[in-house]
mmCIF file of C-alpha atoms in Angstrom:
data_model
loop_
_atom_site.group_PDB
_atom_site.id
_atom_site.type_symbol
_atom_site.label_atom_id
_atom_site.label_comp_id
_atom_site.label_asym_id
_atom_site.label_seq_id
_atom_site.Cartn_x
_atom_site.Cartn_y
_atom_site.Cartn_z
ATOM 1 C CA UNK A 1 14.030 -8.767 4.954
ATOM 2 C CA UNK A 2 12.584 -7.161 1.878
ATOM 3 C CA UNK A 3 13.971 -3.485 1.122
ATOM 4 C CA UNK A 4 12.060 -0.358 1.913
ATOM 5 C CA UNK A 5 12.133 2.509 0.207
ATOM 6 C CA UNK A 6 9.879 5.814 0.932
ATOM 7 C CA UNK A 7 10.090 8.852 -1.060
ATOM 8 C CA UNK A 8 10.027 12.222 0.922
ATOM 9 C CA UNK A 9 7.429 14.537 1.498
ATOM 10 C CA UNK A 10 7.043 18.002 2.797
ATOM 11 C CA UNK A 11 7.382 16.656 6.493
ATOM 12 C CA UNK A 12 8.803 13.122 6.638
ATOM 13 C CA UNK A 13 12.470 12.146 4.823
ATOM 14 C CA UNK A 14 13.289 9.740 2.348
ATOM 15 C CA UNK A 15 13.826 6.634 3.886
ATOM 16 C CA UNK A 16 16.030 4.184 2.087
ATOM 17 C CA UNK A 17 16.683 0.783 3.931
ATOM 18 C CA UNK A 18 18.369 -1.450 2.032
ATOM 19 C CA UNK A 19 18.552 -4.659 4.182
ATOM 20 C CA UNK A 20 20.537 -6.669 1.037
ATOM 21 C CA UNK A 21 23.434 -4.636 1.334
ATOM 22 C CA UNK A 22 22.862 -3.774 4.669
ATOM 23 C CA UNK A 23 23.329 -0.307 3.778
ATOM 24 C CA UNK A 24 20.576 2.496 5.286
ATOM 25 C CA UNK A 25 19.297 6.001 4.737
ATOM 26 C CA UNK A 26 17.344 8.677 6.503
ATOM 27 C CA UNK A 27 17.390 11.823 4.806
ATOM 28 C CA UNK A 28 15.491 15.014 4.454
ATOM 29 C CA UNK A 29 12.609 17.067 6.490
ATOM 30 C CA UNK A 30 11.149 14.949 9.529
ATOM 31 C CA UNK A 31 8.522 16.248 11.249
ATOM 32 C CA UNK A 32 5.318 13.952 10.919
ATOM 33 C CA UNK A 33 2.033 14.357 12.220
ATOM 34 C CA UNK A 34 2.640 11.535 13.293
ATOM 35 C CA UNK A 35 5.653 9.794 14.602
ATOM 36 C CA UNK A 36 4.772 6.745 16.149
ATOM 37 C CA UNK A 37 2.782 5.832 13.102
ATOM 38 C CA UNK A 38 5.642 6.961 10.708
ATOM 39 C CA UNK A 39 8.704 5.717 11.936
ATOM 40 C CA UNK A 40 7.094 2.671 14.451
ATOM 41 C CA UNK A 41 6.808 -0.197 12.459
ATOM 42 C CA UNK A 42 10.180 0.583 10.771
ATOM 43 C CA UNK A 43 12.091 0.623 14.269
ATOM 44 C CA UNK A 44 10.423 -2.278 15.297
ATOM 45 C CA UNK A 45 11.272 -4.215 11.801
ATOM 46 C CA UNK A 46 15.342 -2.794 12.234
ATOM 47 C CA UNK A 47 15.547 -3.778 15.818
ATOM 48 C CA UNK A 48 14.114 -7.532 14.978
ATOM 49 C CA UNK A 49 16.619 -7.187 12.086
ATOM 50 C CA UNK A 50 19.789 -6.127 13.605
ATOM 51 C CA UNK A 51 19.474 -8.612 16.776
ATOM 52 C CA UNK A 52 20.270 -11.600 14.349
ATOM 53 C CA UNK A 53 22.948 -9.842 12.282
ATOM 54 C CA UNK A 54 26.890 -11.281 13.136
ATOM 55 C CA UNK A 55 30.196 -10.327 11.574
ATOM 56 C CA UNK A 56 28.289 -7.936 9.056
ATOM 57 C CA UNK A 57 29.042 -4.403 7.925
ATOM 58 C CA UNK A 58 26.413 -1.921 8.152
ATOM 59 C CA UNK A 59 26.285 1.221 7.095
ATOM 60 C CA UNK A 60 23.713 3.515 7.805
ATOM 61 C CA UNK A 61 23.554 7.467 7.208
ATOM 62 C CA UNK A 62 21.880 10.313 8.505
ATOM 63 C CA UNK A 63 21.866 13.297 6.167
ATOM 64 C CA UNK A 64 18.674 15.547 8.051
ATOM 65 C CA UNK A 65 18.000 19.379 6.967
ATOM 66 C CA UNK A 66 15.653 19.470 9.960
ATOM 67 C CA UNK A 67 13.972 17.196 12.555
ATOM 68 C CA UNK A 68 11.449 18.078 15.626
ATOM 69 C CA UNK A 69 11.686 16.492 18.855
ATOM 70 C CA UNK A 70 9.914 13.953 18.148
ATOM 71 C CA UNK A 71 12.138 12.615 15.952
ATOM 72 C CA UNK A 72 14.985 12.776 17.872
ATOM 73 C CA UNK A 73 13.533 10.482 20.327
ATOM 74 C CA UNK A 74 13.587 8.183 17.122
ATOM 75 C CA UNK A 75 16.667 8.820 16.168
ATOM 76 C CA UNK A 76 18.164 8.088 19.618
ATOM 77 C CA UNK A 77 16.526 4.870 19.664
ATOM 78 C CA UNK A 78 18.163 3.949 16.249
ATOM 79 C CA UNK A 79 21.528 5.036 17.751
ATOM 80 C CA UNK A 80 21.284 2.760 20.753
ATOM 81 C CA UNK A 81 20.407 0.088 18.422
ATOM 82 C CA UNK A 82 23.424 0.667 16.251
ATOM 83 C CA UNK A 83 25.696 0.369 19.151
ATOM 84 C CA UNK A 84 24.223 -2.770 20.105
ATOM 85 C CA UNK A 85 24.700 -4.096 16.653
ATOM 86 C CA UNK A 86 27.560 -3.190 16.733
ATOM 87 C CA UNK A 87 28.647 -4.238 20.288
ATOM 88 C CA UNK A 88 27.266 -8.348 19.403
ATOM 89 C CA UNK A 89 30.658 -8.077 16.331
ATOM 90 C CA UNK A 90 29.198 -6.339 13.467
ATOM 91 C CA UNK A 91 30.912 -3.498 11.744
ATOM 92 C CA UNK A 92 28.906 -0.149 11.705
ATOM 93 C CA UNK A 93 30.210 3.135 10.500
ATOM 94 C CA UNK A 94 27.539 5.624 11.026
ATOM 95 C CA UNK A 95 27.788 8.637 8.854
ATOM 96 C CA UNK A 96 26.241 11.937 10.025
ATOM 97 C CA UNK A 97 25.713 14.575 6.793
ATOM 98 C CA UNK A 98 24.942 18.124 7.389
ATOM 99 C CA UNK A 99 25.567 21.590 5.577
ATOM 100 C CA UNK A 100 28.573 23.011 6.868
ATOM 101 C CA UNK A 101 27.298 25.873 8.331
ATOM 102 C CA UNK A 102 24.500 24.262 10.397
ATOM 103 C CA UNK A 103 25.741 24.670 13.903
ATOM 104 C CA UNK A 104 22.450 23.223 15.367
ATOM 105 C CA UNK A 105 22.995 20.199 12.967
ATOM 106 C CA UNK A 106 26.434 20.214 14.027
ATOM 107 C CA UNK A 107 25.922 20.114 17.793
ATOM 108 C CA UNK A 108 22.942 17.425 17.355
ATOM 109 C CA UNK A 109 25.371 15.259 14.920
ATOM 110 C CA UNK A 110 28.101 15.405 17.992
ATOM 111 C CA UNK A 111 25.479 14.827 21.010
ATOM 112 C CA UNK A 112 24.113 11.558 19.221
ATOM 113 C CA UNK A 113 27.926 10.652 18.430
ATOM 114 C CA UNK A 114 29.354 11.124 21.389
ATOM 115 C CA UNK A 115 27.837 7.875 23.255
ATOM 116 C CA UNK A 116 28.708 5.652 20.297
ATOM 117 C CA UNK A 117 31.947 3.569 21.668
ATOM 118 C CA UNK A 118 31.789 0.135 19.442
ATOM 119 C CA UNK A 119 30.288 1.760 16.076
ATOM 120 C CA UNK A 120 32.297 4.071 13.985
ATOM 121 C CA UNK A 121 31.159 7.621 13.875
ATOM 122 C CA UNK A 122 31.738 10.262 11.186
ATOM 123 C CA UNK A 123 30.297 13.949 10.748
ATOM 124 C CA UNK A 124 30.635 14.633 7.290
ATOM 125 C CA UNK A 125 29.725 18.366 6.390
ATOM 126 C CA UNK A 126 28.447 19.169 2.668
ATOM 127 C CA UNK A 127 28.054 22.454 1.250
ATOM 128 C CA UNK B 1 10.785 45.357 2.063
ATOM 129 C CA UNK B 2 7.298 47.011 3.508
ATOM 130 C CA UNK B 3 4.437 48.546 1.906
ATOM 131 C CA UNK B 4 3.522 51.896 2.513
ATOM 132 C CA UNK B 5 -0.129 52.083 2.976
ATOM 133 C CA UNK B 6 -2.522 54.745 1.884
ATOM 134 C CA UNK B 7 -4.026 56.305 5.315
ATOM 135 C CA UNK B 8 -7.044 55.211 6.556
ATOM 136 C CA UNK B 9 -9.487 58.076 5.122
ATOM 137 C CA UNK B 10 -8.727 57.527 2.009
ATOM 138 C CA UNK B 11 -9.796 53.873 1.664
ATOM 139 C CA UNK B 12 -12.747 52.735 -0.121
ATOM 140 C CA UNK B 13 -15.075 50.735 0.841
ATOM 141 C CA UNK B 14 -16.950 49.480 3.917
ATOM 142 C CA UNK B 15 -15.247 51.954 5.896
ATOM 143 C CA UNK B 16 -15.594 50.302 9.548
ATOM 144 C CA UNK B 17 -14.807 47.208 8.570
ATOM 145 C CA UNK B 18 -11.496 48.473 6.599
ATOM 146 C CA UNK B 19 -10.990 50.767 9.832
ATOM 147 C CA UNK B 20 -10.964 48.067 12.498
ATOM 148 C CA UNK B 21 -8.478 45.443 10.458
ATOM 149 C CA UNK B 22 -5.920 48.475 9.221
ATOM 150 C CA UNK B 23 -6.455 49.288 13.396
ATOM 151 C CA UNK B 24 -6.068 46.011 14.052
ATOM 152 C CA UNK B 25 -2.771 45.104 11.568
ATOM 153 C CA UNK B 26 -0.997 48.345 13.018
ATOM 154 C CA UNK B 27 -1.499 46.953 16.517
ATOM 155 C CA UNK B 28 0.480 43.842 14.998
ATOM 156 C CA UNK B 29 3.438 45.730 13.226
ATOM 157 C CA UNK B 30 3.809 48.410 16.443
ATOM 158 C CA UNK B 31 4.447 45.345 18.689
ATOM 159 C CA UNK B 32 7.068 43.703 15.718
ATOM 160 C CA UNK B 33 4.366 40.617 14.723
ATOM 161 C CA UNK B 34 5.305 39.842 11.035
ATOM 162 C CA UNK B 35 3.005 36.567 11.038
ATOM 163 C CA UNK B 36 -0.359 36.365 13.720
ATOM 164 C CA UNK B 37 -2.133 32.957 13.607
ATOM 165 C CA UNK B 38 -5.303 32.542 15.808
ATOM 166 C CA UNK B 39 -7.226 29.512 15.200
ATOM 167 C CA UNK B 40 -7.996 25.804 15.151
ATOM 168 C CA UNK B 41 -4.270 24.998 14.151
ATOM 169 C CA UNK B 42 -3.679 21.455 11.772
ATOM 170 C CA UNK B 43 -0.352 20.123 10.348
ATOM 171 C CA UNK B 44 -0.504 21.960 7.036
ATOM 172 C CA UNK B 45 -1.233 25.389 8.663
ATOM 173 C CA UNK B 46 2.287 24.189 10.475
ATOM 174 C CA UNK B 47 3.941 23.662 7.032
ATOM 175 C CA UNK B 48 2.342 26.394 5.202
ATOM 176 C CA UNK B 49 3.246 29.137 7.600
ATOM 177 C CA UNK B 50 6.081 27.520 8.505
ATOM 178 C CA UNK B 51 7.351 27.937 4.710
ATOM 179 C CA UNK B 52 6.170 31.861 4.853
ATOM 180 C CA UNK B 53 8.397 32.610 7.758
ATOM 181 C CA UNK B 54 11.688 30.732 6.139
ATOM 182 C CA UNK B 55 11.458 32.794 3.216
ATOM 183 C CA UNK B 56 10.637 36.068 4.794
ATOM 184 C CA UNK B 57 13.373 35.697 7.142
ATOM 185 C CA UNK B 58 15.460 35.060 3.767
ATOM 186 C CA UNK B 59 14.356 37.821 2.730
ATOM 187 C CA UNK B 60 15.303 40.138 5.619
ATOM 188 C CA UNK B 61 18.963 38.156 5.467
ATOM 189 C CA UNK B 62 18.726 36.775 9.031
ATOM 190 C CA UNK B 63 21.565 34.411 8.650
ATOM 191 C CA UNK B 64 20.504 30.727 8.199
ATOM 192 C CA UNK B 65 21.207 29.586 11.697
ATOM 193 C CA UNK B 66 18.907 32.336 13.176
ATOM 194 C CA UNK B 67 16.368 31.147 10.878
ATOM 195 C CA UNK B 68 16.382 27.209 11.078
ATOM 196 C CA UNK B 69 16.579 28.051 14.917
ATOM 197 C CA UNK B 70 13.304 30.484 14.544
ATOM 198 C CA UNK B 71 11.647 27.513 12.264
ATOM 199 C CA UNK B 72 12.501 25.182 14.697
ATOM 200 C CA UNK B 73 10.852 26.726 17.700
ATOM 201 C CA UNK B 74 7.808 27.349 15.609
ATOM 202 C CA UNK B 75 7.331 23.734 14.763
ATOM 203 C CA UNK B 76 7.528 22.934 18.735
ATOM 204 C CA UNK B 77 5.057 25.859 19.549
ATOM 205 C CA UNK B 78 2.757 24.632 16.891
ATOM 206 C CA UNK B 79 2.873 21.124 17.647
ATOM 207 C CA UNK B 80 2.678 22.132 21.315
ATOM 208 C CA UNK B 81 -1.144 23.804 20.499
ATOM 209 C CA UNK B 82 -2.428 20.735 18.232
ATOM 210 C CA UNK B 83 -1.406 17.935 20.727
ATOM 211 C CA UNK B 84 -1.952 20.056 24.217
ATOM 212 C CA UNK B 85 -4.474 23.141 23.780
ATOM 213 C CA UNK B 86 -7.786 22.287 25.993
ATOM 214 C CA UNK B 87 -9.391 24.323 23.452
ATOM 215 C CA UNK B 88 -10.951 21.594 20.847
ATOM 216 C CA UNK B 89 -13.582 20.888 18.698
ATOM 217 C CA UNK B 90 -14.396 17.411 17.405
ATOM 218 C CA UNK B 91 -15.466 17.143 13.993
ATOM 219 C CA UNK B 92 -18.169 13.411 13.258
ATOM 220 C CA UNK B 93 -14.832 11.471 12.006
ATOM 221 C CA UNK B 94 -13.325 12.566 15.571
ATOM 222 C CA UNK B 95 -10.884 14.513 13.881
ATOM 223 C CA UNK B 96 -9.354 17.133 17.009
ATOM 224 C CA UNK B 97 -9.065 20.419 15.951
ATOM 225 C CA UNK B 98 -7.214 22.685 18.789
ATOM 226 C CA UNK B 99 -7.317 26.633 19.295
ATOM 227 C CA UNK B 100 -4.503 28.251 19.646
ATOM 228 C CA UNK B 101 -3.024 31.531 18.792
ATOM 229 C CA UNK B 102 1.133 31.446 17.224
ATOM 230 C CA UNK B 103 2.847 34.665 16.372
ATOM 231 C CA UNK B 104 6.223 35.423 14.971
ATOM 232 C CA UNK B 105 8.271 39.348 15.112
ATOM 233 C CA UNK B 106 10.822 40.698 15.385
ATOM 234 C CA UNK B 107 11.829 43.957 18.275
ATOM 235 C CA UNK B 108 15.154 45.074 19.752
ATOM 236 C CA UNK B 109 17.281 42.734 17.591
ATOM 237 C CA UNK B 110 15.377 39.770 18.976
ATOM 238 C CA UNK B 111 13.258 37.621 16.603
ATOM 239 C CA UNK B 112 10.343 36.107 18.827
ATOM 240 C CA UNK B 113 8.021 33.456 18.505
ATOM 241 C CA UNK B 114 4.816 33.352 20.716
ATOM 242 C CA UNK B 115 2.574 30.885 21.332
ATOM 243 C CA UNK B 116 -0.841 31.002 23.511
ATOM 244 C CA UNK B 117 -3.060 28.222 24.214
ATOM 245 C CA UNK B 118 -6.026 27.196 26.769
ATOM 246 C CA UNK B 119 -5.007 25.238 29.534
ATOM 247 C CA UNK B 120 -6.959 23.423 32.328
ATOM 248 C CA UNK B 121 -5.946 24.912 35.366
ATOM 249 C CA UNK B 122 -5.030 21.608 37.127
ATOM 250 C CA UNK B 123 -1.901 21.598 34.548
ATOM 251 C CA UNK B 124 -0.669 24.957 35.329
ATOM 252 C CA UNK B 125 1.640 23.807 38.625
ATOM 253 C CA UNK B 126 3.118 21.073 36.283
ATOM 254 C CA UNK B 127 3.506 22.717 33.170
ATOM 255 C CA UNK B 128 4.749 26.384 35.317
ATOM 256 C CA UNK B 129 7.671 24.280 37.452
ATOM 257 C CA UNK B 130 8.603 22.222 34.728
ATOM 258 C CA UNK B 131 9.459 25.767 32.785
ATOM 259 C CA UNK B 132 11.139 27.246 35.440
ATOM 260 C CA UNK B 133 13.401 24.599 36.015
ATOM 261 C CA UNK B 134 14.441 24.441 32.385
ATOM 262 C CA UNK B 135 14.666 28.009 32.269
ATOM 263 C CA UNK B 136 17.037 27.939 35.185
ATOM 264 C CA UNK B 137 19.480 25.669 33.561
ATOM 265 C CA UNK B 138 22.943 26.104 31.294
ATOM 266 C CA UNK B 139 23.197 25.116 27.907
ATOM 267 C CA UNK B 140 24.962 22.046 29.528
ATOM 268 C CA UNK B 141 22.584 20.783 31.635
ATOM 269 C CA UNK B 142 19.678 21.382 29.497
ATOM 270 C CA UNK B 143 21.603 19.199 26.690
ATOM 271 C CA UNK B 144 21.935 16.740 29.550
ATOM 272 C CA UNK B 145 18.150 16.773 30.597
ATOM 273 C CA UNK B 146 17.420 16.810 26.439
ATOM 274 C CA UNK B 147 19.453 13.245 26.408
ATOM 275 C CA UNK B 148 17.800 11.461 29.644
ATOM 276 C CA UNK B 149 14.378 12.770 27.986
ATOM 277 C CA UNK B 150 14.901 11.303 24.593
ATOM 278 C CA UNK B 151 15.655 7.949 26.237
ATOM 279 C CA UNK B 152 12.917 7.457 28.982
ATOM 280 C CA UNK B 153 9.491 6.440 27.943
ATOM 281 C CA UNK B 154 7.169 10.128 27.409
ATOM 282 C CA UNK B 155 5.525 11.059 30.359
ATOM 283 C CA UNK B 156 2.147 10.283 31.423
ATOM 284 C CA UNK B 157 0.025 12.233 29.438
ATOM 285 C CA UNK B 158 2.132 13.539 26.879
ATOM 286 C CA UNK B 159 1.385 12.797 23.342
ATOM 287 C CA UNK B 160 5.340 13.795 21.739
ATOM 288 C CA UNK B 161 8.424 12.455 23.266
ATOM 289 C CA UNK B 162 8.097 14.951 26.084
ATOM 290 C CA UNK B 163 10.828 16.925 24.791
ATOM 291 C CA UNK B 164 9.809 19.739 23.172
ATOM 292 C CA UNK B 165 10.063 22.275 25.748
ATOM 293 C CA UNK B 166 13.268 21.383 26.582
ATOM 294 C CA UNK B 167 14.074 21.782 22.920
ATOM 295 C CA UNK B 168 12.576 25.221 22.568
ATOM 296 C CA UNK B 169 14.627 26.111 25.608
ATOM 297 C CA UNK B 170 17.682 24.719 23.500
ATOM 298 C CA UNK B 171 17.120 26.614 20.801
ATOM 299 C CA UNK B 172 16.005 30.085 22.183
ATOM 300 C CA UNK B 173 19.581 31.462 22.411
ATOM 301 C CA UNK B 174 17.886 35.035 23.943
ATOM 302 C CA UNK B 175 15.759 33.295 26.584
ATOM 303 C CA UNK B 176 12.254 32.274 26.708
ATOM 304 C CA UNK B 177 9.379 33.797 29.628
ATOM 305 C CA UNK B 178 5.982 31.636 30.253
ATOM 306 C CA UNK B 179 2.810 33.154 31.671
ATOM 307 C CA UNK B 180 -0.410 32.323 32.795
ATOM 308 C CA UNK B 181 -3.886 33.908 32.928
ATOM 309 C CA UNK B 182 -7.331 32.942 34.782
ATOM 310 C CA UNK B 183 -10.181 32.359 31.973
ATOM 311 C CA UNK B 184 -12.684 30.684 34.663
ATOM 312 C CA UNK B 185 -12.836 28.370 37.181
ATOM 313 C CA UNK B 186 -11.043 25.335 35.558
ATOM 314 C CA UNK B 187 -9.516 27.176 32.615
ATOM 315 C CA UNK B 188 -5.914 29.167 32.468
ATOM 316 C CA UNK B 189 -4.610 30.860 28.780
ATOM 317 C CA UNK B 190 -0.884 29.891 28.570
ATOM 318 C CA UNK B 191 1.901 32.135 26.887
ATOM 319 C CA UNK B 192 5.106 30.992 25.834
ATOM 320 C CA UNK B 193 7.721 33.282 24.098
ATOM 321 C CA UNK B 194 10.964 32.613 22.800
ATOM 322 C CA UNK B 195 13.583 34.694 21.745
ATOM 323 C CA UNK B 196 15.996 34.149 19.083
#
């Protein structure tokens, strides 16, 4: 799986998926136009991805200023598939990065968290 | 801080013209609108304004969960008009441009963000119950209705993840109210405000 790597812009994050090292990144703004045609292909290409993945480590962080509805929807979906992963053996330590005094970042951080049983989960505030 | 404006007399120029929009911007501040949007709304309008309010809420030293909760419910309004509004013009590419009027204030400690859009009239029941059941529920069962959303498929007819209302509810710690108006025989004007 070749890497992907998309800079930010004034409504969608920097995505930085680094299949080699199995180590991801979402981070930024995400409110796109559109949704479906900015994050679909990628979820499809990550779910095909982490279905054939055993006894790996992945790592994959969330560090989000701000994100619409929309996105959440896409975020949930990448949750669910990180607890999969990570239910078939592999290691996965999720990392959720907010500024400290974010509550709504906070509170979304703990919501996604709180159904993850087989990955690790870890809210890491920044200033 | 705000400008104190010369009084109307005194203004030069086309003096109607001048009249009417200083009427017309005093009508604004008396009823606390800082921004007033009425148009064919696109994504950078969203962005641009969007960027205006963050920094005049800076400004006033709202603190910054007040104002990424304001922003937030702006961007849902917003994207609310350009997906939903029945008001729409299609330009030769097929490019949908929707009408809608957004506007942000603050009045009685409350910062509020208002959104009005044409409706057909056959979406009114849906759109009206589905608001008064959110607006009947606690912070935890709207977080539990917010989960079950963002993992069923969107709803027929919805172009977002059928969410968004549900996340304005979320985020408008002083309450939200909905209305409706009759335009004409198929056509309703829909008002949501928030309150942050």
């Amino acid at each position: 799986m070749k890497n992907i790597k998309i800079e930010a812009t004034d409504r969608s994050p920097e995505l930085d998926l680094n299949f080699e090292m199995n180590s991801f990144c979402i981070k930024g703004e995400s409110y796109p136009e559109d949704v479906t045609e900015f994050y679909g292909g990628i979820l499809k290409s990550m779910e095909n991805y982490f279905s054939n993945l055993e006894g790996e480590t992945i790592d994959f962080c969330f560090e989000l200023i701000y994100f619409n509805s929309s996105s959440a929807k896409v975020f949930m979906s990448l949750f669910d598939m990180l607890e999969e992963a990570a239910e078939e053996g592999n290691t996965v330590n999720v990392e959720w990065v907010y500024v400290s005094d974010d509550d709504n970042m906070e509170e979304l951080g703990e919501e996604f968290g709180e159904d993850l049983e087989a990955a690790n989960f870890i809210m890491k505030p920044v200033e | 801080m705000s400008v104190d404006l010369p009084p109307v007399s005194s203004m030069a120029g086309d003096c109607m013209l001048a009249k009417d929009m200083y009427d017309f911007r005093n009508y604004l501040q008396n009823t606390g609108i800082i921004f007033c949007y009425s148009g064919y709304v696109t994504d950078d309008i969203l962005v641009g304004i969007g960027n205006a309010i963050k920094q005049k809420l800076t400004i006033d030293e709202e603190d910054s969960n007040t104002t990424r909760a304001v922003f937030s419910v702006f961007v849902e309004q917003v994207q609310n008009v350009i997906r939903y509004s029945a008001e729409i013009e299609t330009t030769h590419d097929m490019t949908e441009l929707r009408y809608g009027v957004i506007t942000v204030g603050k009045k009685d400690n409350r910062v509020f963000i208002t959104c009005g859009n044409i409706i057909k009239t056959c979406d009114k029941e849906r759109l009206g119950s589905k608001l008064a059941q959110i607006q009947g529920m606690d912070k935890k069962e709207l977080n539990k209705l917010w989960k079950e959303t963002l993992r069923n498929d969107p709803p027929e007819g919805s172009k977002g993840a059928g969410v968004g209302l549900i996340d304005i509810a979320r985020r408008a710690r002083k309450g939200f109210t909905f209305d409706f108006a009759e335009v004409n025989d198929v056509h309703s004007f829909f008002t949501l405000k928030a309150y942050i």
